[in-house]
Amino acid sequence: MTARVGFRIEGGAVARLVIDRAAKRNALTRAMWAALPGLLADLASDDEVKVLLVTGEGASFSAGADIRELISGADPADPMAELRASNLQAQVALREFPKPTIAVVRGHCIGGGLEIAVNCDFRFAARDASFGVTPARIGVVYPPAAIKVLLDLVGPATTKYLLFSGELLTADRAELKGLVDRVEDDPMAAAEAFADTLVSRSQLTIRSAKESVNALLSGEDGDAAAVRRYRETIASGELAEGIEAFTQKRSPKFVWHPR
């Protein structure tokens, strides 16, 4: 277990990144946003880690950015510049994390907390969870890069509803809108079970699929990378093992890991 700048990391094949500032409902400071890319880089380079669960300590996932820091920057003409830069870099790092990520949400998931959740691959929520983006309540102009992630996930109408109104969605409504993948009595147990399933699958297939989805969402075709991965599955024996295991009616023993 490692603790760094408002986060706690628990290792293993199914690792956890815990937002660890429960006394402030896991509100995110600029230092926390700035630390996140480095933490994710460490987890990405750890061959033991196959799936990452992202959650919050205590009753909330995250209530968003620490509001006291919103206009505390050195430049009076743009007091949010440093915070905005750290925030957007952290979102990119999470979105481009090469392994599957699951946000496990209890309680409030608002503003910056929702930014973390929507940049994960999946969102598993408790029945008491609530979701919202609240810039319209305080006069913040939301950056287009953050809007696009939400837009790709839930479409224009729900994106506008959240941004225009600042209202919160219950877990059930969020699931209906496509913002949440599963609503569970015990979302951590459900996420761990799903993560175990992912660990048992071909990590090469998963890696390639995530790369392709990210490329397509970015307006690229992803063909060249997919062809490289296809050749890799042949050369590494990953495909041969999968087919042999299927014909022998046994669980495959996939051994691929990134070079």
PDB file of C-alpha atoms in Angstrom:
ATOM      1  CA  MET A   1       0.000   0.000   0.000  1.00  0.00           C
ATOM      2  CA  THR A   2       1.375   3.402  -1.007  1.00  0.00           C
ATOM      3  CA  ALA A   3       0.040   6.846  -0.101  1.00  0.00           C
ATOM      4  CA  ARG A   4       0.839   9.927  -2.177  1.00  0.00           C
ATOM      5  CA  VAL A   5      -0.645  13.427  -2.334  1.00  0.00           C
ATOM      6  CA  GLY A   6      -4.240  12.584  -1.460  1.00  0.00           C
ATOM      7  CA  PHE A   7      -4.276   9.139  -3.077  1.00  0.00           C
ATOM      8  CA  ARG A   8      -3.712   5.618  -1.789  1.00  0.00           C
ATOM      9  CA  ILE A   9      -2.549   2.797  -4.046  1.00  0.00           C
ATOM     10  CA  GLU A  10      -3.207  -0.870  -3.318  1.00  0.00           C
ATOM     11  CA  GLY A  11      -1.371  -3.255  -5.632  1.00  0.00           C
ATOM     12  CA  GLY A  12      -2.108  -6.675  -7.073  1.00  0.00           C
ATOM     13  CA  ALA A  13      -3.518  -7.943 -10.372  1.00  0.00           C
ATOM     14  CA  VAL A  14      -6.661  -5.962  -9.536  1.00  0.00           C
ATOM     15  CA  ALA A  15      -5.125  -2.771  -8.132  1.00  0.00           C
ATOM     16  CA  ARG A  16      -6.919   0.113  -6.460  1.00  0.00           C
ATOM     17  CA  LEU A  17      -6.355   3.836  -6.753  1.00  0.00           C
ATOM     18  CA  VAL A  18      -8.223   5.421  -3.844  1.00  0.00           C
ATOM     19  CA  ILE A  19      -8.977   9.147  -3.621  1.00  0.00           C
ATOM     20  CA  ASP A  20      -8.034   9.554   0.027  1.00  0.00           C
ATOM     21  CA  ARG A  21      -9.305  12.850   1.396  1.00  0.00           C
ATOM     22  CA  ALA A  22     -12.486  11.727   3.106  1.00  0.00           C
ATOM     23  CA  ALA A  23     -12.632  14.670   5.523  1.00  0.00           C
ATOM     24  CA  LYS A  24     -13.238  16.918   2.480  1.00  0.00           C
ATOM     25  CA  ARG A  25     -15.480  14.409   0.662  1.00  0.00           C
ATOM     26  CA  ASN A  26     -12.426  13.592  -1.478  1.00  0.00           C
ATOM     27  CA  ALA A  27     -12.336  17.060  -3.036  1.00  0.00           C
ATOM     28  CA  LEU A  28      -9.433  17.248  -5.479  1.00  0.00           C
ATOM     29  CA  THR A  29      -6.675  19.823  -5.040  1.00  0.00           C
ATOM     30  CA  ARG A  30      -4.359  21.033  -7.786  1.00  0.00           C
ATOM     31  CA  ALA A  31      -1.551  19.028  -6.180  1.00  0.00           C
ATOM     32  CA  MET A  32      -3.702  15.903  -6.475  1.00  0.00           C
ATOM     33  CA  TRP A  33      -4.456  16.561 -10.144  1.00  0.00           C
ATOM     34  CA  ALA A  34      -0.749  17.171 -10.758  1.00  0.00           C
ATOM     35  CA  ALA A  35       0.222  13.924  -9.004  1.00  0.00           C
ATOM     36  CA  LEU A  36      -2.230  11.713 -10.886  1.00  0.00           C
ATOM     37  CA  PRO A  37      -0.304  11.258 -14.192  1.00  0.00           C
ATOM     38  CA  GLY A  38       2.784  10.036 -12.317  1.00  0.00           C
ATOM     39  CA  LEU A  39       0.776   7.611 -10.209  1.00  0.00           C
ATOM     40  CA  LEU A  40      -0.891   6.217 -13.307  1.00  0.00           C
ATOM     41  CA  ALA A  41       2.460   5.880 -15.101  1.00  0.00           C
ATOM     42  CA  ASP A  42       3.765   3.785 -12.204  1.00  0.00           C
ATOM     43  CA  LEU A  43       0.712   1.532 -12.308  1.00  0.00           C
ATOM     44  CA  ALA A  44       0.911   1.225 -16.099  1.00  0.00           C
ATOM     45  CA  SER A  45       4.507   0.021 -15.891  1.00  0.00           C
ATOM     46  CA  ASP A  46       3.738  -2.572 -13.193  1.00  0.00           C
ATOM     47  CA  ASP A  47       3.331  -5.910 -15.016  1.00  0.00           C
ATOM     48  CA  GLU A  48       1.454  -7.362 -12.043  1.00  0.00           C
ATOM     49  CA  VAL A  49      -1.399  -4.895 -12.480  1.00  0.00           C
ATOM     50  CA  LYS A  50      -4.009  -6.073 -15.005  1.00  0.00           C
ATOM     51  CA  VAL A  51      -7.057  -3.984 -13.995  1.00  0.00           C
ATOM     52  CA  LEU A  52      -7.332  -0.733 -12.044  1.00  0.00           C
ATOM     53  CA  LEU A  53     -10.257   0.103  -9.757  1.00  0.00           C
ATOM     54  CA  VAL A  54     -10.640   3.808  -8.996  1.00  0.00           C
ATOM     55  CA  THR A  55     -12.695   4.728  -5.946  1.00  0.00           C
ATOM     56  CA  GLY A  56     -13.040   7.168  -3.080  1.00  0.00           C
ATOM     57  CA  GLU A  57     -12.378   6.729   0.623  1.00  0.00           C
ATOM     58  CA  GLY A  58     -15.446   6.856   2.826  1.00  0.00           C
ATOM     59  CA  ALA A  59     -18.959   7.826   1.814  1.00  0.00           C
ATOM     60  CA  SER A  60     -18.190   9.793  -1.378  1.00  0.00           C
ATOM     61  CA  PHE A  61     -16.340   9.117  -4.603  1.00  0.00           C
ATOM     62  CA  SER A  62     -15.403  12.791  -4.947  1.00  0.00           C
ATOM     63  CA  ALA A  63     -17.318  16.017  -4.475  1.00  0.00           C
ATOM     64  CA  GLY A  64     -15.190  17.657  -7.180  1.00  0.00           C
ATOM     65  CA  ALA A  65     -12.417  20.223  -7.231  1.00  0.00           C
ATOM     66  CA  ASP A  66     -11.482  21.961  -4.009  1.00  0.00           C
ATOM     67  CA  ILE A  67     -13.454  25.161  -4.563  1.00  0.00           C
ATOM     68  CA  ARG A  68     -11.025  27.231  -2.471  1.00  0.00           C
ATOM     69  CA  GLU A  69      -8.398  26.742  -5.193  1.00  0.00           C
ATOM     70  CA  LEU A  70     -10.510  27.663  -8.201  1.00  0.00           C
ATOM     71  CA  ILE A  71      -9.353  31.280  -8.389  1.00  0.00           C
ATOM     72  CA  SER A  72      -6.153  31.084  -6.346  1.00  0.00           C
ATOM     73  CA  GLY A  73      -3.684  31.165  -9.245  1.00  0.00           C
ATOM     74  CA  ALA A  74      -0.948  33.776  -9.628  1.00  0.00           C
ATOM     75  CA  ASP A  75      -2.338  35.406 -12.784  1.00  0.00           C
ATOM     76  CA  PRO A  76      -5.352  37.611 -11.943  1.00  0.00           C
ATOM     77  CA  ALA A  77      -6.403  37.545 -15.610  1.00  0.00           C
ATOM     78  CA  ASP A  78      -6.532  33.731 -15.563  1.00  0.00           C
ATOM     79  CA  PRO A  79      -6.448  32.522 -11.948  1.00  0.00           C
ATOM     80  CA  MET A  80      -7.519  28.992 -12.964  1.00  0.00           C
ATOM     81  CA  ALA A  81      -4.717  28.453 -15.495  1.00  0.00           C
ATOM     82  CA  GLU A  82      -2.519  26.127 -13.440  1.00  0.00           C
ATOM     83  CA  LEU A  83      -5.445  24.178 -12.036  1.00  0.00           C
ATOM     84  CA  ARG A  84      -6.997  23.788 -15.492  1.00  0.00           C
ATOM     85  CA  ALA A  85      -3.715  22.555 -16.998  1.00  0.00           C
ATOM     86  CA  SER A  86      -3.174  19.976 -14.232  1.00  0.00           C
ATOM     87  CA  ASN A  87      -6.795  18.862 -14.443  1.00  0.00           C
ATOM     88  CA  LEU A  88      -6.714  18.295 -18.213  1.00  0.00           C
ATOM     89  CA  GLN A  89      -3.352  16.485 -18.069  1.00  0.00           C
ATOM     90  CA  ALA A  90      -4.732  14.159 -15.401  1.00  0.00           C
ATOM     91  CA  GLN A  91      -7.818  13.410 -17.480  1.00  0.00           C
ATOM     92  CA  VAL A  92      -5.675  12.526 -20.508  1.00  0.00           C
ATOM     93  CA  ALA A  93      -3.454  10.270 -18.392  1.00  0.00           C
ATOM     94  CA  LEU A  94      -6.454   8.377 -17.061  1.00  0.00           C
ATOM     95  CA  ARG A  95      -8.156   8.135 -20.444  1.00  0.00           C
ATOM     96  CA  GLU A  96      -4.973   6.810 -22.055  1.00  0.00           C
ATOM     97  CA  PHE A  97      -4.110   4.396 -19.225  1.00  0.00           C
ATOM     98  CA  PRO A  98      -3.425   1.195 -21.185  1.00  0.00           C
ATOM     99  CA  LYS A  99      -5.193  -1.264 -18.875  1.00  0.00           C
ATOM    100  CA  PRO A 100      -8.910  -1.561 -18.065  1.00  0.00           C
ATOM    101  CA  THR A 101     -10.172   0.939 -15.491  1.00  0.00           C
ATOM    102  CA  ILE A 102     -13.358   0.748 -13.433  1.00  0.00           C
ATOM    103  CA  ALA A 103     -14.666   3.649 -11.368  1.00  0.00           C
ATOM    104  CA  VAL A 104     -16.438   2.328  -8.260  1.00  0.00           C
ATOM    105  CA  VAL A 105     -18.758   5.092  -7.090  1.00  0.00           C
ATOM    106  CA  ARG A 106     -20.489   5.635  -3.779  1.00  0.00           C
ATOM    107  CA  GLY A 107     -22.151   8.863  -2.734  1.00  0.00           C
ATOM    108  CA  HIS A 108     -21.257  12.082  -4.535  1.00  0.00           C
ATOM    109  CA  CYS A 109     -19.521  11.989  -7.910  1.00  0.00           C
ATOM    110  CA  ILE A 110     -19.577  15.625  -8.942  1.00  0.00           C
ATOM    111  CA  GLY A 111     -17.525  17.978 -11.117  1.00  0.00           C
ATOM    112  CA  GLY A 112     -13.908  16.845 -11.013  1.00  0.00           C
ATOM    113  CA  GLY A 113     -15.037  13.556  -9.490  1.00  0.00           C
ATOM    114  CA  LEU A 114     -17.243  12.935 -12.493  1.00  0.00           C
ATOM    115  CA  GLU A 115     -14.305  13.849 -14.757  1.00  0.00           C
ATOM    116  CA  ILE A 116     -12.324  11.028 -13.169  1.00  0.00           C
ATOM    117  CA  ALA A 117     -15.226   8.586 -13.456  1.00  0.00           C
ATOM    118  CA  VAL A 118     -16.043   9.295 -17.120  1.00  0.00           C
ATOM    119  CA  ASN A 119     -12.406   8.919 -18.113  1.00  0.00           C
ATOM    120  CA  CYS A 120     -12.452   5.362 -16.761  1.00  0.00           C
ATOM    121  CA  ASP A 121     -13.569   2.541 -19.043  1.00  0.00           C
ATOM    122  CA  PHE A 122     -16.490   1.525 -16.818  1.00  0.00           C
ATOM    123  CA  ARG A 123     -18.540   2.928 -13.948  1.00  0.00           C
ATOM    124  CA  PHE A 124     -20.102   0.714 -11.248  1.00  0.00           C
ATOM    125  CA  ALA A 125     -22.286   2.675  -8.838  1.00  0.00           C
ATOM    126  CA  ALA A 126     -23.961   2.169  -5.491  1.00  0.00           C
ATOM    127  CA  ARG A 127     -27.675   2.849  -5.327  1.00  0.00           C
ATOM    128  CA  ASP A 128     -27.041   5.979  -3.258  1.00  0.00           C
ATOM    129  CA  ALA A 129     -24.607   7.466  -5.776  1.00  0.00           C
ATOM    130  CA  SER A 130     -25.332  10.811  -7.427  1.00  0.00           C
ATOM    131  CA  PHE A 131     -23.720  12.360 -10.476  1.00  0.00           C
ATOM    132  CA  GLY A 132     -23.448  15.913 -11.726  1.00  0.00           C
ATOM    133  CA  VAL A 133     -21.411  18.654 -13.362  1.00  0.00           C
ATOM    134  CA  THR A 134     -21.966  21.967 -11.636  1.00  0.00           C
ATOM    135  CA  PRO A 135     -20.044  24.798 -13.412  1.00  0.00           C
ATOM    136  CA  ALA A 136     -23.278  26.684 -14.125  1.00  0.00           C
ATOM    137  CA  ARG A 137     -23.843  27.031 -10.374  1.00  0.00           C
ATOM    138  CA  ILE A 138     -20.645  29.060  -9.900  1.00  0.00           C
ATOM    139  CA  GLY A 139     -19.926  30.582 -13.308  1.00  0.00           C
ATOM    140  CA  VAL A 140     -17.090  28.320 -14.482  1.00  0.00           C
ATOM    141  CA  VAL A 141     -16.601  27.904 -18.246  1.00  0.00           C
ATOM    142  CA  TYR A 142     -16.098  24.191 -18.835  1.00  0.00           C
ATOM    143  CA  PRO A 143     -13.221  23.284 -21.218  1.00  0.00           C
ATOM    144  CA  PRO A 144     -14.196  21.638 -24.528  1.00  0.00           C
ATOM    145  CA  ALA A 145     -11.781  18.722 -23.983  1.00  0.00           C
ATOM    146  CA  ALA A 146     -13.668  17.733 -20.827  1.00  0.00           C
ATOM    147  CA  ILE A 147     -17.036  18.241 -22.549  1.00  0.00           C
ATOM    148  CA  LYS A 148     -16.046  15.929 -25.409  1.00  0.00           C
ATOM    149  CA  VAL A 149     -15.461  12.988 -23.073  1.00  0.00           C
ATOM    150  CA  LEU A 150     -18.941  13.432 -21.637  1.00  0.00           C
ATOM    151  CA  LEU A 151     -20.407  13.977 -25.109  1.00  0.00           C
ATOM    152  CA  ASP A 152     -18.866  10.753 -26.449  1.00  0.00           C
ATOM    153  CA  LEU A 153     -20.290   8.839 -23.496  1.00  0.00           C
ATOM    154  CA  VAL A 154     -23.855  10.116 -23.140  1.00  0.00           C
ATOM    155  CA  GLY A 155     -24.593  12.221 -26.244  1.00  0.00           C
ATOM    156  CA  PRO A 156     -25.455  15.904 -26.697  1.00  0.00           C
ATOM    157  CA  ALA A 157     -28.809  16.073 -24.904  1.00  0.00           C
ATOM    158  CA  THR A 158     -27.613  14.600 -21.607  1.00  0.00           C
ATOM    159  CA  THR A 159     -24.355  16.534 -21.812  1.00  0.00           C
ATOM    160  CA  LYS A 160     -26.307  19.792 -22.182  1.00  0.00           C
ATOM    161  CA  TYR A 161     -28.729  18.790 -19.440  1.00  0.00           C
ATOM    162  CA  LEU A 162     -25.890  18.240 -16.973  1.00  0.00           C
ATOM    163  CA  LEU A 163     -23.883  21.323 -17.951  1.00  0.00           C
ATOM    164  CA  PHE A 164     -26.791  23.747 -18.311  1.00  0.00           C
ATOM    165  CA  SER A 165     -28.673  22.773 -15.139  1.00  0.00           C
ATOM    166  CA  GLY A 166     -25.999  21.631 -12.704  1.00  0.00           C
ATOM    167  CA  GLU A 167     -28.586  19.172 -11.393  1.00  0.00           C
ATOM    168  CA  LEU A 168     -27.596  15.806  -9.977  1.00  0.00           C
ATOM    169  CA  LEU A 169     -28.680  12.461 -11.427  1.00  0.00           C
ATOM    170  CA  THR A 170     -29.479   9.493  -9.227  1.00  0.00           C
ATOM    171  CA  ALA A 171     -27.645   6.262  -9.958  1.00  0.00           C
ATOM    172  CA  ASP A 172     -30.716   4.772 -11.637  1.00  0.00           C
ATOM    173  CA  ARG A 173     -31.190   7.798 -13.902  1.00  0.00           C
ATOM    174  CA  ALA A 174     -27.477   7.874 -14.675  1.00  0.00           C
ATOM    175  CA  GLU A 175     -27.664   4.228 -15.733  1.00  0.00           C
ATOM    176  CA  LEU A 176     -30.607   4.980 -18.039  1.00  0.00           C
ATOM    177  CA  LYS A 177     -28.609   7.820 -19.633  1.00  0.00           C
ATOM    178  CA  GLY A 178     -25.567   5.579 -20.205  1.00  0.00           C
ATOM    179  CA  LEU A 179     -23.450   7.431 -17.669  1.00  0.00           C
ATOM    180  CA  VAL A 180     -23.251   4.349 -15.432  1.00  0.00           C
ATOM    181  CA  ASP A 181     -22.730   0.762 -16.570  1.00  0.00           C
ATOM    182  CA  ARG A 182     -24.048  -1.065 -13.496  1.00  0.00           C
ATOM    183  CA  VAL A 183     -25.912  -0.086 -10.331  1.00  0.00           C
ATOM    184  CA  GLU A 184     -25.297  -2.524  -7.484  1.00  0.00           C
ATOM    185  CA  ASP A 185     -25.971  -2.947  -3.770  1.00  0.00           C
ATOM    186  CA  ASP A 186     -22.241  -3.647  -3.405  1.00  0.00           C
ATOM    187  CA  PRO A 187     -20.493  -2.015  -6.370  1.00  0.00           C
ATOM    188  CA  MET A 188     -16.988  -2.897  -5.150  1.00  0.00           C
ATOM    189  CA  ALA A 189     -17.797  -6.611  -4.994  1.00  0.00           C
ATOM    190  CA  ALA A 190     -19.371  -6.426  -8.457  1.00  0.00           C
ATOM    191  CA  ALA A 191     -16.385  -4.516  -9.841  1.00  0.00           C
ATOM    192  CA  GLU A 192     -13.923  -6.994  -8.335  1.00  0.00           C
ATOM    193  CA  ALA A 193     -15.816  -9.924  -9.853  1.00  0.00           C
ATOM    194  CA  PHE A 194     -15.844  -8.244 -13.263  1.00  0.00           C
ATOM    195  CA  ALA A 195     -12.166  -7.357 -12.893  1.00  0.00           C
ATOM    196  CA  ASP A 196     -11.357 -11.015 -12.171  1.00  0.00           C
ATOM    197  CA  THR A 197     -13.079 -11.886 -15.441  1.00  0.00           C
ATOM    198  CA  LEU A 198     -10.934  -9.350 -17.284  1.00  0.00           C
ATOM    199  CA  VAL A 199      -7.767 -10.729 -15.660  1.00  0.00           C
ATOM    200  CA  SER A 200      -8.632 -14.167 -17.066  1.00  0.00           C
ATOM    201  CA  ARG A 201      -8.921 -12.861 -20.637  1.00  0.00           C
ATOM    202  CA  SER A 202      -6.189 -12.145 -23.177  1.00  0.00           C
ATOM    203  CA  GLN A 203      -4.478  -8.949 -22.067  1.00  0.00           C
ATOM    204  CA  LEU A 204      -3.248  -8.478 -25.637  1.00  0.00           C
ATOM    205  CA  THR A 205      -6.800  -8.533 -26.976  1.00  0.00           C
ATOM    206  CA  ILE A 206      -7.923  -6.084 -24.291  1.00  0.00           C
ATOM    207  CA  ARG A 207      -4.966  -3.770 -24.908  1.00  0.00           C
ATOM    208  CA  SER A 208      -5.611  -3.730 -28.649  1.00  0.00           C
ATOM    209  CA  ALA A 209      -9.340  -3.125 -28.211  1.00  0.00           C
ATOM    210  CA  LYS A 210      -8.748  -0.184 -25.877  1.00  0.00           C
ATOM    211  CA  GLU A 211      -6.216   1.316 -28.281  1.00  0.00           C
ATOM    212  CA  SER A 212      -8.679   0.991 -31.163  1.00  0.00           C
ATOM    213  CA  VAL A 213     -11.585   2.525 -29.242  1.00  0.00           C
ATOM    214  CA  ASN A 214      -9.423   5.466 -28.144  1.00  0.00           C
ATOM    215  CA  ALA A 215      -8.158   5.966 -31.692  1.00  0.00           C
ATOM    216  CA  LEU A 216     -11.673   5.970 -33.139  1.00  0.00           C
ATOM    217  CA  LEU A 217     -12.906   8.420 -30.505  1.00  0.00           C
ATOM    218  CA  SER A 218      -9.990  10.678 -31.455  1.00  0.00           C
ATOM    219  CA  GLY A 219     -10.958  10.612 -35.141  1.00  0.00           C
ATOM    220  CA  GLU A 220      -8.219   8.178 -36.175  1.00  0.00           C
ATOM    221  CA  ASP A 221      -8.786   4.802 -37.819  1.00  0.00           C
ATOM    222  CA  GLY A 222      -6.369   2.785 -35.659  1.00  0.00           C
ATOM    223  CA  ASP A 223      -5.717   0.255 -38.424  1.00  0.00           C
ATOM    224  CA  ALA A 224      -1.923   0.331 -38.288  1.00  0.00           C
ATOM    225  CA  ALA A 225      -1.832  -0.295 -34.536  1.00  0.00           C
ATOM    226  CA  ALA A 226      -4.402  -3.085 -34.830  1.00  0.00           C
ATOM    227  CA  VAL A 227      -2.340  -4.802 -37.545  1.00  0.00           C
ATOM    228  CA  ARG A 228       0.727  -4.668 -35.292  1.00  0.00           C
ATOM    229  CA  ARG A 229      -1.255  -6.211 -32.459  1.00  0.00           C
ATOM    230  CA  TYR A 230      -2.590  -8.920 -34.796  1.00  0.00           C
ATOM    231  CA  ARG A 231       0.955  -9.874 -35.772  1.00  0.00           C
ATOM    232  CA  GLU A 232       1.924  -9.822 -32.113  1.00  0.00           C
ATOM    233  CA  THR A 233      -0.823 -12.273 -31.156  1.00  0.00           C
ATOM    234  CA  ILE A 234       0.532 -14.697 -33.758  1.00  0.00           C
ATOM    235  CA  ALA A 235       4.205 -14.238 -32.848  1.00  0.00           C
ATOM    236  CA  SER A 236       3.616 -14.446 -29.091  1.00  0.00           C
ATOM    237  CA  GLY A 237       1.492 -17.597 -29.267  1.00  0.00           C
ATOM    238  CA  GLU A 238      -1.441 -15.821 -27.626  1.00  0.00           C
ATOM    239  CA  LEU A 239      -3.907 -16.745 -30.358  1.00  0.00           C
ATOM    240  CA  ALA A 240      -2.629 -20.331 -30.585  1.00  0.00           C
ATOM    241  CA  GLU A 241      -3.073 -20.792 -26.833  1.00  0.00           C
ATOM    242  CA  GLY A 242      -6.614 -19.404 -26.956  1.00  0.00           C
ATOM    243  CA  ILE A 243      -7.645 -21.717 -29.777  1.00  0.00           C
ATOM    244  CA  GLU A 244      -5.975 -24.761 -28.209  1.00  0.00           C
ATOM    245  CA  ALA A 245      -7.626 -24.112 -24.851  1.00  0.00           C
ATOM    246  CA  PHE A 246     -11.019 -23.731 -26.539  1.00  0.00           C
ATOM    247  CA  THR A 247     -10.699 -27.034 -28.414  1.00  0.00           C
ATOM    248  CA  GLN A 248      -9.474 -28.806 -25.269  1.00  0.00           C
ATOM    249  CA  LYS A 249     -12.305 -27.299 -23.187  1.00  0.00           C
ATOM    250  CA  ARG A 250      -9.934 -25.813 -20.621  1.00  0.00           C
ATOM    251  CA  SER A 251      -9.181 -22.338 -19.374  1.00  0.00           C
ATOM    252  CA  PRO A 252      -6.493 -20.618 -21.449  1.00  0.00           C
ATOM    253  CA  LYS A 253      -3.142 -19.731 -19.931  1.00  0.00           C
ATOM    254  CA  PHE A 254      -2.425 -16.408 -21.562  1.00  0.00           C
ATOM    255  CA  VAL A 255       1.115 -15.208 -20.936  1.00  0.00           C
ATOM    256  CA  TRP A 256       1.412 -12.037 -23.052  1.00  0.00           C
ATOM    257  CA  HIS A 257       2.709  -8.902 -21.411  1.00  0.00           C
ATOM    258  CA  PRO A 258       3.882  -5.685 -23.082  1.00  0.00           C
ATOM    259  CA  ARG A 259       7.515  -5.497 -24.068  1.00  0.00           C
TER     260      ARG A 259
END
